[in-house]
Coordinates of C-alpha atoms in Angstrom, one line a residue:
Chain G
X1 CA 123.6 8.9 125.8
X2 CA 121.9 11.8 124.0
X3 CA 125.1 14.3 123.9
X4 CA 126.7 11.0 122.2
X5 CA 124.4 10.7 120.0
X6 CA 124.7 14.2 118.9
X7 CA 128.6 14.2 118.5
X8 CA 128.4 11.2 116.9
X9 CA 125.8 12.9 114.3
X10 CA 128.6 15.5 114.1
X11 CA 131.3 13.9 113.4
X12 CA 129.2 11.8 110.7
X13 CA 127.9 15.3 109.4
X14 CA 131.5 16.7 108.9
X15 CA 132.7 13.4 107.6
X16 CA 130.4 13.0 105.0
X17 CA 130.2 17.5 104.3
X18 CA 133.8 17.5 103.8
X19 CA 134.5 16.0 100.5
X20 CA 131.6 18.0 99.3
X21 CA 133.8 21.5 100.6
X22 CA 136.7 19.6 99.0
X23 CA 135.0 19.3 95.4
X24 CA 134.2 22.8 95.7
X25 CA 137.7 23.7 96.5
X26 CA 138.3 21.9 93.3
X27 CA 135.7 24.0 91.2
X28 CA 137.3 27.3 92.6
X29 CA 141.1 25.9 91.6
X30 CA 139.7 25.3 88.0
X31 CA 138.2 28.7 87.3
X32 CA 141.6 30.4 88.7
X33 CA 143.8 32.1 85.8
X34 CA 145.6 28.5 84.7
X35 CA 149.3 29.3 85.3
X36 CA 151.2 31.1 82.5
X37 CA 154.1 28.6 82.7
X38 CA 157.2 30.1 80.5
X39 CA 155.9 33.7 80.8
X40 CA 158.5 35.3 82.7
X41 CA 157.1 38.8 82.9
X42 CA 153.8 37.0 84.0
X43 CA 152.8 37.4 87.6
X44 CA 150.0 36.5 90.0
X45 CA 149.3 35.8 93.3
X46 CA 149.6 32.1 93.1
X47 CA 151.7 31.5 90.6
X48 CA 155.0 30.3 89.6
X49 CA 157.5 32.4 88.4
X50 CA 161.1 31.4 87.1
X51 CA 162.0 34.7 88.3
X52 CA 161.6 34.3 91.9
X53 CA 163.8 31.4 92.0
X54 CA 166.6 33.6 93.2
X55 CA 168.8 33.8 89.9
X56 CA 171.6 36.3 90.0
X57 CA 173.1 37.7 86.8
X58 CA 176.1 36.0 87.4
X59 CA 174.3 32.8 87.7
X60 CA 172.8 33.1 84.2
X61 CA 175.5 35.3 82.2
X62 CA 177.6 33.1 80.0
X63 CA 181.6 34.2 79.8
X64 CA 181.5 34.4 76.1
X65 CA 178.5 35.7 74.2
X66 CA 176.2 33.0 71.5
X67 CA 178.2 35.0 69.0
X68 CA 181.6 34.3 70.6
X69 CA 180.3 30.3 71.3
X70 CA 179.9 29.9 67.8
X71 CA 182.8 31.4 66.3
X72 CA 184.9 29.5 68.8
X73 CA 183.1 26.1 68.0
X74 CA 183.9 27.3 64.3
X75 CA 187.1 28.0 64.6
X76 CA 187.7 24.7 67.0
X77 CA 186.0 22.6 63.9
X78 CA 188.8 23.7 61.3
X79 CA 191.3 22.9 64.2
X80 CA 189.9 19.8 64.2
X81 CA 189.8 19.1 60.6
X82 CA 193.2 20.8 60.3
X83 CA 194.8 18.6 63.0
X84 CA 194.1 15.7 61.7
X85 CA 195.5 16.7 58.3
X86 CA 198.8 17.4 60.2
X87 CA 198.7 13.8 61.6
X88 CA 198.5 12.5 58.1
X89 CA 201.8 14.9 56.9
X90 CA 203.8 13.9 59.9
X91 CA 202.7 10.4 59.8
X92 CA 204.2 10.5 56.3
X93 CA 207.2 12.7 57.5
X94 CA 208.2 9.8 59.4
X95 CA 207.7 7.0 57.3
X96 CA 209.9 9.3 54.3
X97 CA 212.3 10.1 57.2
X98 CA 213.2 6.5 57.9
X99 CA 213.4 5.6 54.5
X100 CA 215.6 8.7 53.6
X101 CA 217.7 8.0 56.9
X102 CA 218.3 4.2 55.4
X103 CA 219.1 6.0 51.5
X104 CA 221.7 8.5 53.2
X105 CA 223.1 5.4 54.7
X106 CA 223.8 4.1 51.3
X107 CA 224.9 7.3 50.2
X108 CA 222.2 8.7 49.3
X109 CA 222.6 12.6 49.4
X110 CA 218.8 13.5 48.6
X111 CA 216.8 14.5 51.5
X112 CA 214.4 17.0 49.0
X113 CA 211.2 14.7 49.8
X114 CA 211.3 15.2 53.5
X115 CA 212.6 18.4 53.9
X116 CA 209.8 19.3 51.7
X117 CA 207.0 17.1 53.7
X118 CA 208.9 18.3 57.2
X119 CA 207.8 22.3 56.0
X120 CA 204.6 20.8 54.9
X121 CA 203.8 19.8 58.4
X122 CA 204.9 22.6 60.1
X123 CA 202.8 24.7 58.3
X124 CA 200.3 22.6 58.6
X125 CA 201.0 22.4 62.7
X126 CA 200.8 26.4 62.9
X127 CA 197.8 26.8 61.1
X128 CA 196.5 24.2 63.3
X129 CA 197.9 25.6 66.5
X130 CA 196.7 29.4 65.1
X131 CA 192.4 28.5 65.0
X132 CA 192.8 27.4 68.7
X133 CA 194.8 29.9 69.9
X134 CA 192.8 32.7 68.6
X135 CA 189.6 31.3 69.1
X136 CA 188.1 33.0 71.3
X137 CA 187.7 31.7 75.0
X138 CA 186.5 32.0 78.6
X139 CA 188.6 34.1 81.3
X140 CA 190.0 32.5 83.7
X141 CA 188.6 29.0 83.0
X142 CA 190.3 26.2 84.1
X143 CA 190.7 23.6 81.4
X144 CA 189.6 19.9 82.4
X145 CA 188.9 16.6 81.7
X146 CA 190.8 15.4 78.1
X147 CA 190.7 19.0 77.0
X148 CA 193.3 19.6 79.8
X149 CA 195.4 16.6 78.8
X150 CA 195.2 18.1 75.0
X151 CA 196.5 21.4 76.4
X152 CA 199.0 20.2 78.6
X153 CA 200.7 18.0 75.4
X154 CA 200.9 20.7 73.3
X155 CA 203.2 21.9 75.4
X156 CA 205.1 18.7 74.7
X157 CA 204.8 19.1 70.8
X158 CA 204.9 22.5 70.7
X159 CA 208.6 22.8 70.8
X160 CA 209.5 19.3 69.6
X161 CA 207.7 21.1 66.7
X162 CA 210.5 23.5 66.5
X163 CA 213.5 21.2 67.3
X164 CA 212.7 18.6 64.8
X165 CA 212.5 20.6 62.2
X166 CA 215.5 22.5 63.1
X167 CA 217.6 19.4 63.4
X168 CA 216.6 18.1 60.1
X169 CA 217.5 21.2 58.2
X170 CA 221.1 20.7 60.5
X171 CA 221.3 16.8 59.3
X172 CA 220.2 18.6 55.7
X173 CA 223.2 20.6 55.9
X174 CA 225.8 18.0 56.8
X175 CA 224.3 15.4 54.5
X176 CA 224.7 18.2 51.5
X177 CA 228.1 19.4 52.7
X178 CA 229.3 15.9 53.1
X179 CA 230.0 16.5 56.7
X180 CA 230.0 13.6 59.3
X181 CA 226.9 13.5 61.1
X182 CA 227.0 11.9 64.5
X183 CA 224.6 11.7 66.9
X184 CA 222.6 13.9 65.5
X185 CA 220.8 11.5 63.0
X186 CA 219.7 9.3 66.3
X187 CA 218.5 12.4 68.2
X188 CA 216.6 13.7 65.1
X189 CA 214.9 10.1 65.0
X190 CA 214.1 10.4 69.3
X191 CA 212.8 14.0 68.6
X192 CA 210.9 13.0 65.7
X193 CA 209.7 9.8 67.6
X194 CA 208.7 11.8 70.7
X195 CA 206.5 14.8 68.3
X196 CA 204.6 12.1 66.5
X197 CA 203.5 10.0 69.8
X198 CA 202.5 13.2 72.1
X199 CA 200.8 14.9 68.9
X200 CA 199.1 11.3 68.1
X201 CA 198.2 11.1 71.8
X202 CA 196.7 14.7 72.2
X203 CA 194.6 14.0 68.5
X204 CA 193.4 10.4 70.3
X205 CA 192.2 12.4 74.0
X206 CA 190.3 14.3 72.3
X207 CA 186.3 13.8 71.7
X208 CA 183.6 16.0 70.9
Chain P
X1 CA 130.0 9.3 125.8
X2 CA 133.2 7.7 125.3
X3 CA 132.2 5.5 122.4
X4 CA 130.9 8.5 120.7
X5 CA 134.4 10.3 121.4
X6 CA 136.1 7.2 119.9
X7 CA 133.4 7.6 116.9
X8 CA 134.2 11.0 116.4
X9 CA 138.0 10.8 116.6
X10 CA 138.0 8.0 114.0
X11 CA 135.4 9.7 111.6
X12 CA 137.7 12.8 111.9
X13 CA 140.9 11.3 111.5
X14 CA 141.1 11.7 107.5
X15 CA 140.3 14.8 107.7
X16 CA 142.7 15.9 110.3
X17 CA 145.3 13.7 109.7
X18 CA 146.3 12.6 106.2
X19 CA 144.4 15.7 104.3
X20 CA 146.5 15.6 101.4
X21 CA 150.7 15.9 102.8
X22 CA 151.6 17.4 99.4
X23 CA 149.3 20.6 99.9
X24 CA 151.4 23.3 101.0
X25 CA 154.2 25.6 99.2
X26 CA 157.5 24.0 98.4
X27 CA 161.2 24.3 97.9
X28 CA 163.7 22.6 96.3
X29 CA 166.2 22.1 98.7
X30 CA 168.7 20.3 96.6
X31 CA 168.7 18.1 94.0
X32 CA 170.8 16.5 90.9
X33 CA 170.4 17.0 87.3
X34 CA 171.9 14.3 84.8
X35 CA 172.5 14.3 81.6
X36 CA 173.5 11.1 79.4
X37 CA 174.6 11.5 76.0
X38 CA 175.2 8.2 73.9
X39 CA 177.7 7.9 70.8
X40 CA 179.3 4.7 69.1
X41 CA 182.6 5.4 70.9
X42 CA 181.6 6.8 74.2
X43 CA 178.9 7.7 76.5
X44 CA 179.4 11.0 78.5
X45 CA 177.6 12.0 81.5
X46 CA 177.1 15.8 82.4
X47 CA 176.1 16.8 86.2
X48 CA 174.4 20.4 87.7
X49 CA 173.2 20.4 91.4
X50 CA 172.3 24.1 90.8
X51 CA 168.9 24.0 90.2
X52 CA 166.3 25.9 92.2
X53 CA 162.4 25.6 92.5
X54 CA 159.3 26.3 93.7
X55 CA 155.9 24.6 93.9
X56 CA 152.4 25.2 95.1
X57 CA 149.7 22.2 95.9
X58 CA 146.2 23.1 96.5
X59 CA 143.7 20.7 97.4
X60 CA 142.9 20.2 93.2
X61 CA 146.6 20.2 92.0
X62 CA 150.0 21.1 91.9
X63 CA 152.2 23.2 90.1
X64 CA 156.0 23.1 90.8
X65 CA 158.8 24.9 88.9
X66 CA 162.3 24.1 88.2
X67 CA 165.3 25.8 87.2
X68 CA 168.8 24.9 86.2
X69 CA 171.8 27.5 84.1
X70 CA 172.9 25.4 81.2
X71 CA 176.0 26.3 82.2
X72 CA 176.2 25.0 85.3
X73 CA 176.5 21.4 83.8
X74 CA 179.7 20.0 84.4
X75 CA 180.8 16.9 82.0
X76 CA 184.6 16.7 83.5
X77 CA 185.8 18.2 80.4
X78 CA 185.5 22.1 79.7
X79 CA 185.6 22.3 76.5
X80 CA 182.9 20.0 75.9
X81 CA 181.4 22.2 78.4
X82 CA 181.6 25.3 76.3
X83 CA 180.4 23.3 72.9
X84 CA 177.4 21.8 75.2
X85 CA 176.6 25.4 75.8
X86 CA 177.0 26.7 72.2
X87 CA 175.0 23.8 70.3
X88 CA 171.7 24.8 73.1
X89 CA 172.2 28.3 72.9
X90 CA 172.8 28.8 76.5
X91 CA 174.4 32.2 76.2
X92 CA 171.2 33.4 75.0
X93 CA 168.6 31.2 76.6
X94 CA 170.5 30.5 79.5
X95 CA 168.1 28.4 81.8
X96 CA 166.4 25.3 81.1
X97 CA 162.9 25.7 82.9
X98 CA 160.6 23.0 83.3
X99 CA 157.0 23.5 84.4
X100 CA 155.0 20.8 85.7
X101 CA 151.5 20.0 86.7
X102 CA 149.5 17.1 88.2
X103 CA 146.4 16.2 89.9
X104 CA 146.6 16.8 94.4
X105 CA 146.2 13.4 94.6
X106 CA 144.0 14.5 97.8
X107 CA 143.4 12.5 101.2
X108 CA 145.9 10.5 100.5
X109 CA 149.7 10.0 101.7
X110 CA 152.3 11.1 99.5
X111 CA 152.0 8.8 96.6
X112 CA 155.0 6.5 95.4
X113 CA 154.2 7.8 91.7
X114 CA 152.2 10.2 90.4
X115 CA 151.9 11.0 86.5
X116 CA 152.5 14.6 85.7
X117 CA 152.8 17.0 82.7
X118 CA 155.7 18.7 81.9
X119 CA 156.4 21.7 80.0
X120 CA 160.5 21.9 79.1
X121 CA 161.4 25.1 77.9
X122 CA 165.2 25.0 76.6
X123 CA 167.0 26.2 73.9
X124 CA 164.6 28.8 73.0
X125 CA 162.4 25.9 72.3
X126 CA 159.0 24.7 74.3
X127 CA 158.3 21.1 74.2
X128 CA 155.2 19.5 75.7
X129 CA 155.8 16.1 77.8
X130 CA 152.7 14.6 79.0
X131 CA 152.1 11.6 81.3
X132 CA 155.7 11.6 82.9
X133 CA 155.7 9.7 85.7
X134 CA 157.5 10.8 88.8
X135 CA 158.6 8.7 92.0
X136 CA 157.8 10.2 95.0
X137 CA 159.2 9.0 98.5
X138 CA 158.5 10.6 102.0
X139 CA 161.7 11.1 103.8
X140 CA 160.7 13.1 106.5
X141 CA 157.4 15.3 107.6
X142 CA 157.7 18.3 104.8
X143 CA 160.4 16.7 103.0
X144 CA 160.1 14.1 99.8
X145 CA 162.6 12.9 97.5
X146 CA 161.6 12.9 93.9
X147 CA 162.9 11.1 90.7
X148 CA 162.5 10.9 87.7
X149 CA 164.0 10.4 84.1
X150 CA 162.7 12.3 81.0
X151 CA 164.0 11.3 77.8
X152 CA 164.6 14.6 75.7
X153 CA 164.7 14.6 71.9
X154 CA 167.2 16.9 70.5
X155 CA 165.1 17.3 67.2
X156 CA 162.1 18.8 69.3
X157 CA 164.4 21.9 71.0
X158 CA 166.1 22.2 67.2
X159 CA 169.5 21.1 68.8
X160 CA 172.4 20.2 66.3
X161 CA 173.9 16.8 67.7
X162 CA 177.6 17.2 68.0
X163 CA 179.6 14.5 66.4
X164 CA 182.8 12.9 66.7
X165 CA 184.3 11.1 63.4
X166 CA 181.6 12.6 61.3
X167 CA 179.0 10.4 63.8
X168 CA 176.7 12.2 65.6
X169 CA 175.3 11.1 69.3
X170 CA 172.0 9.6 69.6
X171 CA 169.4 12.2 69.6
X172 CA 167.7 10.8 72.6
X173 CA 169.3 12.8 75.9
X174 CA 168.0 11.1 79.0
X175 CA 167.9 13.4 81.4
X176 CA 167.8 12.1 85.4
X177 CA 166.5 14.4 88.1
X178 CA 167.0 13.8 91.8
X179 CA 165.9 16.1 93.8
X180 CA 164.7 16.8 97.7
X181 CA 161.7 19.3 98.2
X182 CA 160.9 20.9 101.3
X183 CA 157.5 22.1 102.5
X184 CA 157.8 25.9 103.7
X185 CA 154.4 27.0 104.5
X186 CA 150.8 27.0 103.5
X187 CA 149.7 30.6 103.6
X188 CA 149.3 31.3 100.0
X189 CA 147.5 28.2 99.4
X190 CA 144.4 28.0 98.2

């Protein structure tokens, strides 16, 4: 009953001694060096150190320097800004080139406004074209999401680009010359139809 | 004798048994880092599960660090990407650390919250976060899920907000961790 007694006084004593070990545990924590928390070259024992996470240099270098980010994002604004002045000229190209197809119908031989409108736009469309291509990029990136739909259209309107111009100057020629012009009024229209949907499209995919 | 045993055993079991489970050294064994960005026409959501981290709990507190390249965000669209990582400067200040600290809530389980402080160092900027809280769940001995979501302001790491149509996105960027710790050893514990 005694040796009870004095395990049970034990157990009380370390039960009740324990917090007080814990509290001082507590005290000795407090008057440690606090924990220089963004001070990479900073090191102690106990503390925390972003560079012992493990980070390689290829985990952390970029592809394209800040300098190279920004000139790229500045170059991809006046894309922007310049692509959606391009919609607005070929937008207009079309709406002129249906109403000049309906005058040349009548006998109309004038086709000045969008011959002049159609090299308007392709300007417009290489200047465009020019800021992304020479901005500078990544190597060997895939492009994804809606960028890669973008890319992949402008292989679509890249040479309906060419071809619709170059058929127009053809139909420009005939109409001038008094020539017959067969098919080649429809499959300026298809061409033309075909540049301003996959340009529109690639202009709508795109976001920020 | 054997009621004093029985005594003993019970009087002991705190101490033995449920001494703080978060004291120890830890490491993030893998996790999920979101990122939610809000405009008029679209919301866009970018993912990492690159980040790394380490943490210490003494009996008084814990201090855990976290890791994650800014350019190991993926939004499903690269060039977003790319501008992601030229508006925050990630070329430059390539990680975006976060430090945080809380109380050992000691003698206890692991708790189902706990409120920490966090120090978010992005974008060459450091911004102070007290009070966040963080859920905490026990999946296994030595292992605990944690979450959380931390609403960053763009304004406080001097980020540019991109925008689309002239609009720009909200400057409140929710950011939702998920992430698995793993307890590795006590030796350097105080």
């Amino acid at each position: 009953m005694k040796k009870s007694k004095i395990i049970l006084s034990m157990g009380l004593f370390v039960f009740l001694v324990t917090p007080l070990f814990a509290e001082e545990t507590l005290q000795l924590n407090d008057t440690q060096p606090q924990l220089v928390l963004a001070d990479a070259g900073t090191a102690s024992d106990n503390s925390l150190n972003v560079n012992d996470l493990g980070f390689t240099q290829a985990d952390l270098q970029s592809d394209l320097s800040q300098k190279d980010l920004d000139t790229r994002s500045d170059m991809l604004h006046i894309h922007q800004i310049l692509g959606l002045t391009t919609e607005v000229s070929l937008l207009a190209e079309f709406v002129v080139g249906i109403t000049t197809a309906n005058n040349v119908e009548n006998g109309s031989t004038d086709t000045s406004l969008v011959s002049t409108l159609g090299y308007t736009t392709l300007a417009l469309y290489a200047a465009t074209a020019s800021f992304e291509m020479f901005a500078p990029k990544p190597k060997n990136k895939k492009q994804t999401g809606n960028t890669g739909i973008h890319v992949a259209l402008s292989w679509i309107h890249l040479p309906l680009m060419i071809l619709v111009p170059l058929t127009g100057d053809m139909l420009d020629d005939r109409i001038a010359n008094n020539q017959p012009l067969g098919n080649l009024g429809t499959v300026h229209g298809v061409l033309a139809t075909a540049l301003l949907v996959t340009y529109t499209s690639s202009l709508l995919v795109i976001t920020f | 004798m054997k009621v004093g045993k029985i005594v003993l055993l019970l009087l002991l079991l705190p101490v033995l048994g449920f001494a703080s489970e978060l004291k120890g050294n830890w490491v993030l064994d893998k996790s999920e880092i979101d990122y939610k960005v809000t405009h008029p026409l679209h919301h866009v959501i970018g993912k990492s599960t690159e980040a790394r981290g380490k943490g210490i709990c003494s009996a008084a507190k814990c201090q855990f660090i976290v890791a994650v390249p800014v350019k190991s965000f993926d939004s499903g669209d690269s060039n977003r990407d790319l501008h992601m990582l030229q508006i925050t400067k990630g070329a430059d200040d390539p990680l975006i650390q976060v430090n945080v600290v809380f109380p050992n809530p000691s003698n206890k389980a692991i708790p189902k919250e706990i409120s920490a402080d966090l120090e978010i160092l992005f974008a060459g900027q450091k911004v102070n976060y007290s009070k966040v809280k963080l859920g905490m769940v026990s999946l296994e001995p030595g292992q605990v899920r944690v979450t959380a979501v931390i609403s960053l302001s763009l304004k406080a790491f001097d980020i540019t907000p991109p925008s689309l149509l002239g609009v720009p996105i909200e400057d409140s960027v929710p950011i939702q961790l998920d992430m698995t710790w793993k307890k590795v050893g006590t030796s350097a514990v105080n």
